[in-house]
Each structure stands twice: as C-alpha cells, then as structure tokens.
Coordinates of C-alpha atoms and ligand atoms in Angstrom, one line a residue:
M1111 CA 326.5 303.2 113.4
R1112 CA 322.8 303.0 112.9
V1113 CA 320.9 306.2 112.5
S1114 CA 317.2 306.2 112.9
A1115 CA 314.8 307.5 110.3
R1116 CA 313.6 310.2 112.8
K1117 CA 317.2 311.5 113.3
I1118 CA 317.7 311.7 109.5
K1119 CA 314.5 313.7 109.2
T1120 CA 315.6 316.1 111.9
L1121 CA 319.0 316.5 110.3
L1122 CA 317.4 317.2 106.9
L1123 CA 315.1 319.8 108.5
V1124 CA 317.9 321.6 110.3
F1125 CA 319.9 321.6 107.0
S1126 CA 317.1 323.0 105.0
I1127 CA 316.4 325.7 107.5
V1128 CA 320.0 326.8 107.4
I1129 CA 320.1 326.8 103.6
G1130 CA 316.7 328.6 103.5
C1131 CA 317.9 331.3 105.9
K1132 CA 321.2 331.7 104.0
S1133 CA 319.5 332.2 100.7
N1134 CA 317.3 334.9 102.3
Y1135 CA 320.2 337.2 103.1
T1136 CA 322.6 339.4 101.1
K1137 CA 325.8 340.2 102.8
V1138 CA 326.9 343.8 102.2
T1139 CA 330.5 344.3 103.4
K1140 CA 332.2 347.7 104.0
T1141 CA 335.9 347.4 104.1
E1142 CA 338.5 349.9 105.7
Q1143 CA 340.5 348.6 108.5
Q1144 CA 337.6 347.3 110.5
E1145 CA 335.0 345.3 108.5
V1146 CA 331.4 346.0 109.1
S1147 CA 328.8 343.5 107.9
I1148 CA 325.3 344.6 107.4
E1149 CA 322.8 341.8 106.8
K1150 CA 320.0 342.8 104.5
V1151 CA 317.0 340.6 104.4
N1152 CA 315.2 339.9 101.2
N1153 CA 311.9 341.5 101.9
N1154 CA 310.3 341.7 98.5
P1155 CA 307.6 340.8 97.9
V1156 CA 306.2 342.1 101.2
I1157 CA 303.1 339.9 101.1
R1158 CA 303.7 336.2 100.3
H1159 CA 300.8 334.1 101.5
I1160 CA 298.6 335.4 98.7
R1161 CA 299.2 337.3 95.5
T1162 CA 298.4 341.1 95.7
A1163 CA 298.6 343.8 93.1
D1164 CA 298.0 347.6 92.7
P1165 CA 299.1 348.6 96.2
S1166 CA 297.6 351.9 97.3
A1167 CA 299.6 353.1 100.4
H1168 CA 298.4 355.6 103.0
I1169 CA 299.3 356.9 106.4
W1170 CA 296.1 357.1 108.4
Q1171 CA 295.1 358.8 111.7
D1172 CA 296.5 355.9 113.8
G1173 CA 300.0 356.6 112.5
K1174 CA 300.3 353.2 110.7
V1175 CA 300.9 352.6 107.1
W1176 CA 297.8 351.1 105.4
M1177 CA 297.9 349.4 102.1
Y1178 CA 294.8 348.4 100.0
T1179 CA 295.5 346.0 97.3
S1180 CA 293.7 344.1 94.6
R1181 CA 294.1 340.3 94.5
D1182 CA 295.5 338.0 91.8
A1183 CA 294.4 334.4 91.9
E1184 CA 297.2 331.8 92.3
D1185 CA 296.1 330.2 89.0
A1186 CA 295.1 333.4 87.2
V1187 CA 295.4 333.5 83.4
N1188 CA 293.7 336.8 82.9
Y1189 CA 292.5 339.8 85.0
N1190 CA 288.8 338.9 85.0
S1191 CA 289.2 336.7 88.0
M1192 CA 290.6 339.5 90.3
D1193 CA 288.2 339.6 93.2
G1194 CA 288.1 341.0 96.8
Y1195 CA 290.3 343.9 97.9
R1196 CA 292.5 343.4 100.9
A1197 CA 293.8 345.7 103.7
F1198 CA 297.2 345.4 105.3
S1199 CA 298.9 347.6 108.0
S1200 CA 302.4 348.0 109.3
T1201 CA 304.5 350.2 111.5
D1202 CA 307.9 349.0 110.4
M1203 CA 307.4 348.5 106.6
V1204 CA 308.3 344.8 106.9
N1205 CA 305.8 343.2 109.2
W1206 CA 302.4 343.5 107.6
T1207 CA 299.1 342.6 109.3
D1208 CA 296.6 341.1 106.9
H1209 CA 293.2 342.5 107.8
G1210 CA 291.5 340.2 105.3
E1211 CA 289.1 340.9 102.5
V1212 CA 287.5 344.4 102.9
L1213 CA 285.2 344.4 99.8
H1214 CA 284.1 341.6 97.5
S1215 CA 282.3 341.9 94.1
K1216 CA 279.3 340.0 95.6
D1217 CA 278.7 343.0 97.8
I1218 CA 278.6 345.4 94.9
P1219 CA 274.9 345.4 93.7
W1220 CA 275.6 347.0 90.4
G1221 CA 278.7 345.0 89.5
V1222 CA 279.8 341.7 87.9
P1223 CA 281.7 338.9 89.7
G1224 CA 285.4 339.5 89.5
W1225 CA 286.9 342.5 87.6
M1226 CA 288.0 344.2 90.8
W1227 CA 290.9 346.3 89.5
A1228 CA 293.2 348.8 91.1
P1229 CA 291.7 350.5 94.1
T1230 CA 292.6 353.7 95.8
A1231 CA 291.7 355.0 99.2
I1232 CA 291.0 358.3 101.0
Y1233 CA 290.2 359.6 104.5
K1234 CA 287.6 362.3 104.3
N1235 CA 284.4 363.4 106.1
N1236 CA 285.8 361.4 109.2
K1237 CA 285.4 358.2 107.2
Y1238 CA 287.6 355.9 105.1
Y1239 CA 286.7 355.4 101.4
L1240 CA 287.8 353.0 98.7
L1241 CA 287.4 354.0 95.1
Y1242 CA 287.7 351.3 92.6
P1243 CA 287.3 350.4 88.9
H1244 CA 284.7 347.7 88.4
S1245 CA 282.6 346.5 85.5
V1246 CA 278.9 347.0 85.5
K1247 CA 276.4 344.1 85.2
G1248 CA 275.6 343.5 81.5
S1249 CA 278.8 345.1 80.1
K1250 CA 282.3 344.2 81.1
D1251 CA 283.6 347.1 78.9
D1252 CA 281.6 349.6 81.0
M1253 CA 283.9 350.1 84.0
R1254 CA 282.9 352.6 86.5
C1255 CA 284.5 354.1 89.6
G1256 CA 282.8 352.5 92.5
V1257 CA 282.8 354.1 96.0
A1258 CA 282.7 352.3 99.3
V1259 CA 282.9 353.6 102.8
S1260 CA 283.9 352.4 106.3
D1261 CA 284.2 354.0 109.7
V1262 CA 287.5 352.1 110.3
P1263 CA 290.5 351.6 108.1
E1264 CA 290.3 347.8 108.3
G1265 CA 286.8 347.8 106.8
P1266 CA 284.7 346.1 105.8
F1267 CA 283.7 348.7 103.2
K1268 CA 280.2 349.2 102.1
D1269 CA 279.5 350.1 98.4
I1270 CA 277.6 353.4 98.0
G1271 CA 277.5 353.6 94.2
W1272 CA 279.7 355.1 91.5
I1273 CA 281.0 358.5 90.6
A1274 CA 278.6 360.0 88.2
G1275 CA 280.0 361.4 85.0
V1276 CA 282.8 359.0 84.2
E1277 CA 280.6 356.0 83.2
G1278 CA 281.9 353.8 80.5
Q1279 CA 285.5 354.8 80.9
W1280 CA 288.0 352.1 81.7
L1281 CA 289.8 353.7 84.6
D1282 CA 292.3 353.4 87.4
P1283 CA 291.2 356.0 89.9
C1284 CA 293.6 358.0 92.1
V1285 CA 292.4 360.5 94.6
F1286 CA 294.5 363.3 95.9
T1287 CA 293.6 365.8 98.6
D1288 CA 295.6 369.1 98.5
D1289 CA 296.5 371.2 101.5
D1290 CA 293.4 373.3 101.1
G1291 CA 291.2 370.2 101.5
K1292 CA 290.1 370.0 97.9
T1293 CA 290.1 366.4 96.5
Y1294 CA 290.9 365.6 92.9
L1295 CA 290.2 362.5 90.9
Y1296 CA 292.8 361.3 88.3
W1297 CA 291.9 358.4 85.9
G1298 CA 292.0 357.1 82.4
V1299 CA 293.5 354.6 80.0
R1300 CA 295.6 355.9 77.0
E1301 CA 294.2 359.4 77.7
P1302 CA 294.8 360.7 81.3
K1303 CA 292.0 362.8 82.8
M1304 CA 291.3 364.6 86.0
A1305 CA 288.6 366.7 87.7
L1306 CA 287.9 368.2 91.1
L1307 CA 285.6 366.0 93.2
K1308 CA 282.7 367.1 95.3
D1309 CA 283.1 366.3 99.0
N1310 CA 280.5 363.5 98.8
L1311 CA 283.1 361.7 96.5
L1312 CA 280.2 360.6 94.3
E1313 CA 280.1 363.5 91.9
L1314 CA 282.6 365.5 89.9
A1315 CA 282.6 369.2 90.7
E1316 CA 283.7 370.2 87.2
T1317 CA 283.9 369.0 83.6
P1318 CA 286.8 366.4 83.3
R1319 CA 290.0 367.8 81.7
S1320 CA 292.7 366.0 79.8
I1321 CA 296.1 366.1 81.5
A1322 CA 299.0 367.8 79.8
Y1323 CA 302.1 365.9 80.9
G1324 CA 304.6 366.7 78.2
A1325 CA 304.7 363.2 76.6
K1326 CA 302.6 360.7 74.8
N1327 CA 303.3 357.5 76.6
F1328 CA 300.5 357.3 79.2
F1329 CA 298.8 354.0 79.4
E1330 CA 297.2 353.6 82.9
A1331 CA 297.6 353.8 86.7
S1332 CA 297.5 357.6 87.2
Y1333 CA 299.0 358.7 90.5
M1334 CA 299.4 362.1 92.1
H1335 CA 301.5 363.2 95.1
K1336 CA 303.0 366.4 96.4
Y1337 CA 306.6 367.0 97.6
N1338 CA 308.1 370.3 98.6
G1339 CA 305.3 372.3 97.1
K1340 CA 305.5 370.5 93.7
Y1341 CA 302.9 368.2 92.2
Y1342 CA 304.1 364.9 90.7
Y1343 CA 301.9 363.3 88.2
S1344 CA 303.0 359.7 87.6
Y1345 CA 301.6 356.7 85.7
N1346 CA 302.4 353.5 83.9
A1347 CA 303.3 353.5 80.2
G1348 CA 302.6 349.8 79.7
L1349 CA 306.4 349.4 79.8
G1350 CA 307.5 351.2 83.0
G1351 CA 306.6 354.0 85.3
F1352 CA 307.1 357.6 84.3
Y1353 CA 306.4 361.0 85.8
A1354 CA 306.0 364.7 85.2
M1355 CA 306.1 367.7 87.6
G1356 CA 303.9 370.8 87.9
D1357 CA 302.9 373.7 90.1
S1358 CA 299.2 372.8 90.5
P1359 CA 297.1 369.7 90.7
Y1360 CA 295.8 370.6 87.3
G1361 CA 299.2 370.9 85.7
P1362 CA 300.4 371.5 83.1
F1363 CA 303.1 369.0 84.0
E1364 CA 306.7 369.0 82.7
Y1365 CA 307.7 365.5 81.6
K1366 CA 310.7 364.2 83.6
G1367 CA 311.1 360.6 82.4
A1368 CA 311.2 357.3 84.2
I1369 CA 310.7 356.4 87.8
N1370 CA 310.6 352.7 87.4
P1371 CA 311.6 351.9 83.9
K1372 CA 312.0 348.2 83.9
Q1373 CA 308.6 347.1 85.1
R1374 CA 306.0 346.0 82.5
Q1375 CA 303.3 347.5 84.6
D1376 CA 303.8 348.6 88.2
H1377 CA 300.7 350.5 89.4
H1378 CA 302.6 352.4 92.1
S1379 CA 301.9 354.6 95.0
I1380 CA 304.3 356.8 97.1
I1381 CA 304.4 357.8 100.7
N1382 CA 306.8 359.4 103.2
Y1383 CA 306.8 357.4 106.5
K1384 CA 308.9 358.3 109.5
G1385 CA 311.1 360.6 107.4
Q1386 CA 311.7 358.1 104.5
D1387 CA 310.1 358.1 101.1
Y1388 CA 308.8 354.7 99.8
F1389 CA 307.6 353.4 96.4
F1390 CA 305.0 350.7 96.4
Y1391 CA 304.4 348.7 93.3
H1392 CA 303.7 345.2 92.0
W1393 CA 306.2 342.8 90.4
Q1394 CA 305.7 339.6 88.6
G1395 CA 309.1 338.0 89.1
W1396 CA 308.6 335.9 92.2
N1397 CA 307.5 332.3 92.8
E1398 CA 306.3 331.6 89.3
G1399 CA 304.6 334.9 88.9
S1400 CA 303.2 336.2 85.7
K1401 CA 301.6 339.4 84.4
F1402 CA 298.4 338.0 86.0
R1403 CA 300.1 336.7 89.2
R1404 CA 301.7 339.7 90.7
N1405 CA 303.1 340.5 94.1
T1406 CA 303.4 343.8 96.1
C1407 CA 306.9 345.1 96.6
I1408 CA 308.4 348.2 98.1
E1409 CA 311.6 350.2 97.3
Y1410 CA 313.1 353.3 98.8
L1411 CA 312.5 356.5 96.8
Y1412 CA 315.0 359.3 96.6
Y1413 CA 314.6 362.9 95.3
N1414 CA 317.5 364.9 93.8
E1415 CA 318.1 368.4 94.9
D1416 CA 316.1 369.8 92.0
G1417 CA 313.1 367.7 93.0
T1418 CA 313.4 365.1 90.3
I1419 CA 313.2 361.5 91.4
Q1420 CA 316.0 359.0 91.1
E1421 CA 315.1 355.9 89.0
I1422 CA 314.0 352.9 90.9
Y1423 CA 314.7 349.3 90.1
A1424 CA 313.0 346.2 91.6
T1425 CA 315.2 344.5 94.2
K1426 CA 314.9 341.4 96.2
E1427 CA 316.0 343.3 99.3
G1428 CA 313.3 345.9 99.0
V1429 CA 313.2 348.0 102.2
Q1430 CA 314.5 347.1 105.7
K1431 CA 312.6 347.1 108.9
I1432 CA 312.3 350.5 110.6
K1433 CA 313.9 350.1 114.0
Ligands
FUB1304 O1 295.2 345.0 88.2 C1 294.3 345.2 87.1 C2 294.8 346.3 86.2 O2 296.2 346.0 85.9 C3 294.9 347.6 87.0 O3 293.7 348.3 87.0 C4 295.9 348.3 86.1 O4 296.5 349.4 86.7 C5 297.0 347.2 86.0 O5 297.7 347.1 87.2

C-alpha cells in the first residue's frame, strides 16, 4: 500500500497533538465503589509566550485580576537587560489577556536602559500607579523607586518621577493601603524598611523605619497583605519565601517561618479572588529557564485556623480555571 507524504505528515501531526495533550494532564483518581476522575491541566507557568517575573497581582475596580510583571529576555544572562513592564488580566485565573508593554525604560527620562526590576501597583486618587525600582542615569547602583500613572489599568503608564527620600537604596517596593486609606511603602535589600507614604505617592510622610520581623534572613521582595485583621509581612530570603505576622502595618511582626521554602527567589504577591486565596510567584524550572529566565506561576494559598499559612510548593498544575 502506498501512503503519500501528505498523509504521513497528517498522521504525525495528529500523533504529536495526542501525545502533547496527554503530557499536559495529570489524572487524579478517587476510588470508592464508583471511580471519579478529575483531570487537572498543567497551568504553570501561566504566561508562556514571553518570560515574566516579579508578578504583582491586584483586583481592580472592574472585578478582574490584574497582574503587572517585569520581563526577562529569552537569552538573558543577567538582570541588566530586564526591560518593559507588562500588564495581564484574567477573570478565571487561567486565561490571561496580555495587554502588552505598559512602561519601557526609554520612557523614563531619569533612568538607564534596562534595569527595570520588580514593580508594584496601586489604585489611588482614582488613578492606577506603578511603583518600580530602576537605576538612575550615571549610576547603576543608585536605584530609585520610580512612580508612573495611568487612568486605566492597561496603561500605558507615564513616569512622574521618583519617591524622594529613598534615593540610592536598592529596593523592591511594595505598597499596601490599609482599611483607613493610609498607604505604606515597604522596601529594602538585606535590611527591610517601611514608611507611611503621602497621598501623592511621591513623598514619604515620615522617617523610614527598620522592620522588626523576628528573624535575620531577609534579602529582598518585601510584601504586605492583611487577612482577618492580621498583617502579614513576607519576603524572600534569597533561598525561599518567609513571613511574619503582626497587629499593625508597622509591626512588630512575629516570625512564622516559610511560605515557599524551595524557591531560590520567588518575588511573590497574594490575593483573594472569588473566595479563594492565591499565591503568585516566579519560577525558573520551565523550558530551559534559569535564575535570569523566569516565568510567572500561581498556586493556591491556605491559612490554618490560627492564621498561619500552609507551606507552598511549586507545582506544574498550579491553579485550575474558575468555573
Ligand atoms: O527581577 C529583578 C530582581 O530579582 C527583583 O527586583 C528581585 O525581587 C528579584 O526578583
């Protein structure tokens, strides 16, 4: 029987699709009389067409989850080449719309090309703001906390300068607005710091304080969130994510240990969406990733009855689509 080259090509294509789909699924089987099979799709990383890192997740006025990320180049061998923040949105945690680049270093008059590290975002004064660590022209070691604004979550964002008073400090900014409307800035490398911000987001309203968190393993990526009236200060220790709990945005915080102990660096953020808690982070273990070629992933986050957080480990499944 003669089989044409075209038929062979079609057969190979169908075969590879079947194999590809199969490897994308994990079968979880519950036994007991009747067998129920739940198919879990491998959803991590959640963004695959480009490499993204440092995900800063938020639920904005439109009821969608918005995520602002930094970008790792496909061939990156250091962090200098990181350039151009991206915005993504979703309503089901699995399908993400890429809104493209929202701010590039060429649009920051005081900054150098590249060096666009972990951003954070906030909705305030009826506007959307990005705050980001970026190096100043003439000195790559002088990283400042840039501020950019947009009327809409998808940007583009326009740079309006940097926060006065934290110049020269390598920093990963995190902004947190408490229930009384006061907004706090957390930042630092090796030594975590915080201060109340003025409403213009360009000035500190008080002298920066060091954060007492009951341990000595802080390295970078400060993060603050609130749950059941408690304040959770979390961060990356260089080897894993850790956290401490307190009764005020200032602390002092009581050290509670690991959230995400196995990640080299994770730069996480945490939200509750449609009744479920989620942990956003980046991971280097996909498609020839490296510490410079990272990808955004999401896991479920669970609290214990006493408010402590159950440890999180990177999975291929990640989170499943909200129905
Ligand atoms: O992405 C560049 C830097 O690596 C971030 O600012 C740190 O938090 C770490 O993720």
